[in-house]
C-alpha cells in the first residue's frame, strides 16, 4: 500500500513539474524582448556614437531587460528600485497588464499601481531637475 501511495505521489510530482516547465517555457517565449529589431538596432548603432548600446540596457533583479534609446530616460531608470524597474519593464516593454504583472510577481494589483506611481514620480522628478 505504501509503495502505491509513493508511486502515485511521484507521478503527480513529475506531472506537475512537467507542466510547470512547459508553462515557464511558454511564458519566456511570450515575453521575450530580444527580436530582430533589437538586434538590428544594436548592429546599426555600434560604432556610430561614443555610447555603446549595452549602456542603454536596463535589467531588473529577475532578469527582465529592456533597451532604452534616450539618455535621460536611461539615467532616470538607473535611479529606480529593482521593484519599480520590474513593474515598468513588464508593463511597457513586455506589454503585460496590471493583473498579469500582479500574478507574475505574486503581489496585489494595488502594489503594482503603487510601484508604477512611485517610478513615474521619480522619472518625472529626474526629468524636471535635469531639463531646466
Coordinates of C-alpha atoms in Angstrom, one line a residue:
X1 CA 0.0 0.0 0.0
X2 CA 2.8 2.4 0.9
X3 CA 4.5 1.7 -2.4
X4 CA 1.3 2.5 -4.3
X5 CA 1.0 5.8 -2.4
X6 CA 4.6 6.7 -3.1
X7 CA 4.2 5.8 -6.7
X8 CA 1.1 7.9 -7.1
X9 CA 2.8 10.8 -5.3
X10 CA 5.9 10.5 -7.6
X11 CA 3.8 10.5 -10.7
X12 CA 1.9 13.6 -9.5
X13 CA 5.1 15.4 -8.8
X14 CA 6.6 14.6 -12.2
X15 CA 3.4 15.6 -14.0
X16 CA 3.2 18.9 -12.1
X17 CA 6.9 19.6 -12.7
X18 CA 6.5 18.9 -16.4
X19 CA 3.5 21.3 -16.5
X20 CA 5.5 24.0 -14.7
X21 CA 8.4 23.7 -17.1
X22 CA 6.1 23.9 -20.1
X23 CA 4.3 26.9 -18.6
X24 CA 7.6 28.7 -17.8
X25 CA 8.9 28.0 -21.3
X26 CA 5.7 29.4 -22.8
X27 CA 5.9 32.5 -20.6
X28 CA 9.5 33.1 -21.6
X29 CA 8.7 32.7 -25.3
X30 CA 5.7 35.0 -24.9
X31 CA 7.6 37.7 -23.0
X32 CA 10.9 37.5 -24.9
X33 CA 12.1 41.0 -25.7
X34 CA 15.0 40.2 -28.0
X35 CA 13.8 40.5 -31.5
X36 CA 15.3 41.0 -34.9
X37 CA 14.5 44.8 -34.5
X38 CA 16.5 44.9 -31.3
X39 CA 19.5 43.1 -32.8
X40 CA 19.3 45.3 -35.9
X41 CA 19.2 48.4 -33.7
X42 CA 22.3 47.3 -31.8
X43 CA 24.2 46.5 -35.0
X44 CA 23.3 49.8 -36.6
X45 CA 24.3 51.9 -33.6
X46 CA 27.5 50.1 -32.8
X47 CA 30.4 52.4 -33.6
X48 CA 28.2 55.4 -34.6
X49 CA 28.3 57.0 -31.2
X50 CA 30.5 57.1 -28.2
X51 CA 27.8 55.4 -26.1
X52 CA 27.7 51.7 -26.6
X53 CA 24.2 50.0 -26.8
X54 CA 24.9 47.9 -23.8
X55 CA 25.0 51.1 -21.7
X56 CA 21.3 51.5 -22.6
X57 CA 20.1 48.2 -21.4
X58 CA 18.3 48.1 -18.1
X59 CA 17.9 44.8 -16.2
X60 CA 15.8 44.1 -13.1
X61 CA 16.6 41.6 -10.4
X62 CA 14.6 38.8 -12.0
X63 CA 16.3 39.0 -15.4
X64 CA 13.8 41.2 -17.3
X65 CA 15.5 43.7 -19.6
X66 CA 14.8 46.5 -22.0
X67 CA 16.7 48.7 -24.3
X68 CA 16.4 52.5 -23.8
X69 CA 17.4 54.9 -26.6
X70 CA 17.1 58.1 -24.7
X71 CA 20.0 59.1 -22.4
X72 CA 18.0 61.0 -19.8
X73 CA 15.4 58.1 -19.5
X74 CA 18.3 55.6 -19.1
X75 CA 19.7 57.7 -16.3
X76 CA 16.3 58.1 -14.7
X77 CA 15.7 54.3 -14.9
X78 CA 19.0 53.7 -13.1
X79 CA 17.7 55.6 -10.1
X80 CA 14.6 53.4 -9.7
X81 CA 14.5 50.5 -7.2
X82 CA 14.6 47.0 -8.7
X83 CA 10.9 46.5 -7.8
X84 CA 9.9 49.7 -9.7
X85 CA 12.1 48.8 -12.7
X86 CA 10.4 45.4 -12.8
X87 CA 6.9 46.8 -13.0
X88 CA 7.8 49.4 -15.6
X89 CA 9.7 46.9 -17.8
X90 CA 6.9 44.3 -17.6
X91 CA 4.2 46.8 -18.5
X92 CA 5.8 48.9 -21.1
X93 CA 8.4 46.7 -22.7
X94 CA 6.8 43.3 -22.2
X95 CA 3.2 44.6 -22.7
X96 CA 1.8 42.9 -19.7
X97 CA -1.4 44.0 -18.0
X98 CA -1.6 45.0 -14.3
X99 CA -3.4 41.8 -13.4
X100 CA -0.7 39.7 -15.2
X101 CA 2.1 41.6 -13.5
X102 CA 0.5 41.0 -10.1
X103 CA 0.2 37.3 -10.8
X104 CA 3.7 37.1 -12.1
X105 CA 5.2 38.9 -9.2
X106 CA 2.8 37.4 -6.6
X107 CA 1.8 40.9 -5.3
X108 CA -1.5 42.7 -5.2
X109 CA -2.7 44.9 -8.1
X110 CA -2.6 47.8 -5.6
X111 CA 1.2 47.2 -5.1
X112 CA 1.7 47.2 -8.9
X113 CA -0.1 50.6 -9.1
X114 CA 2.0 52.0 -6.2
X115 CA 5.3 50.8 -7.7
X116 CA 4.3 52.3 -11.0
X117 CA 3.2 55.6 -9.5
X118 CA 6.4 55.9 -7.5
X119 CA 8.5 55.1 -10.6
X120 CA 6.7 57.7 -12.6
X121 CA 7.2 60.3 -9.9
X122 CA 10.9 59.5 -9.7
X123 CA 11.3 59.7 -13.5
X124 CA 9.4 63.0 -13.7
X125 CA 11.4 64.5 -10.9
X126 CA 14.7 63.5 -12.6
X127 CA 13.4 65.0 -15.9
X128 CA 12.4 68.2 -14.3
X129 CA 15.7 68.6 -12.4
X130 CA 17.9 67.9 -15.5
X131 CA 15.9 69.5 -18.3
X132 CA 15.8 73.0 -16.8

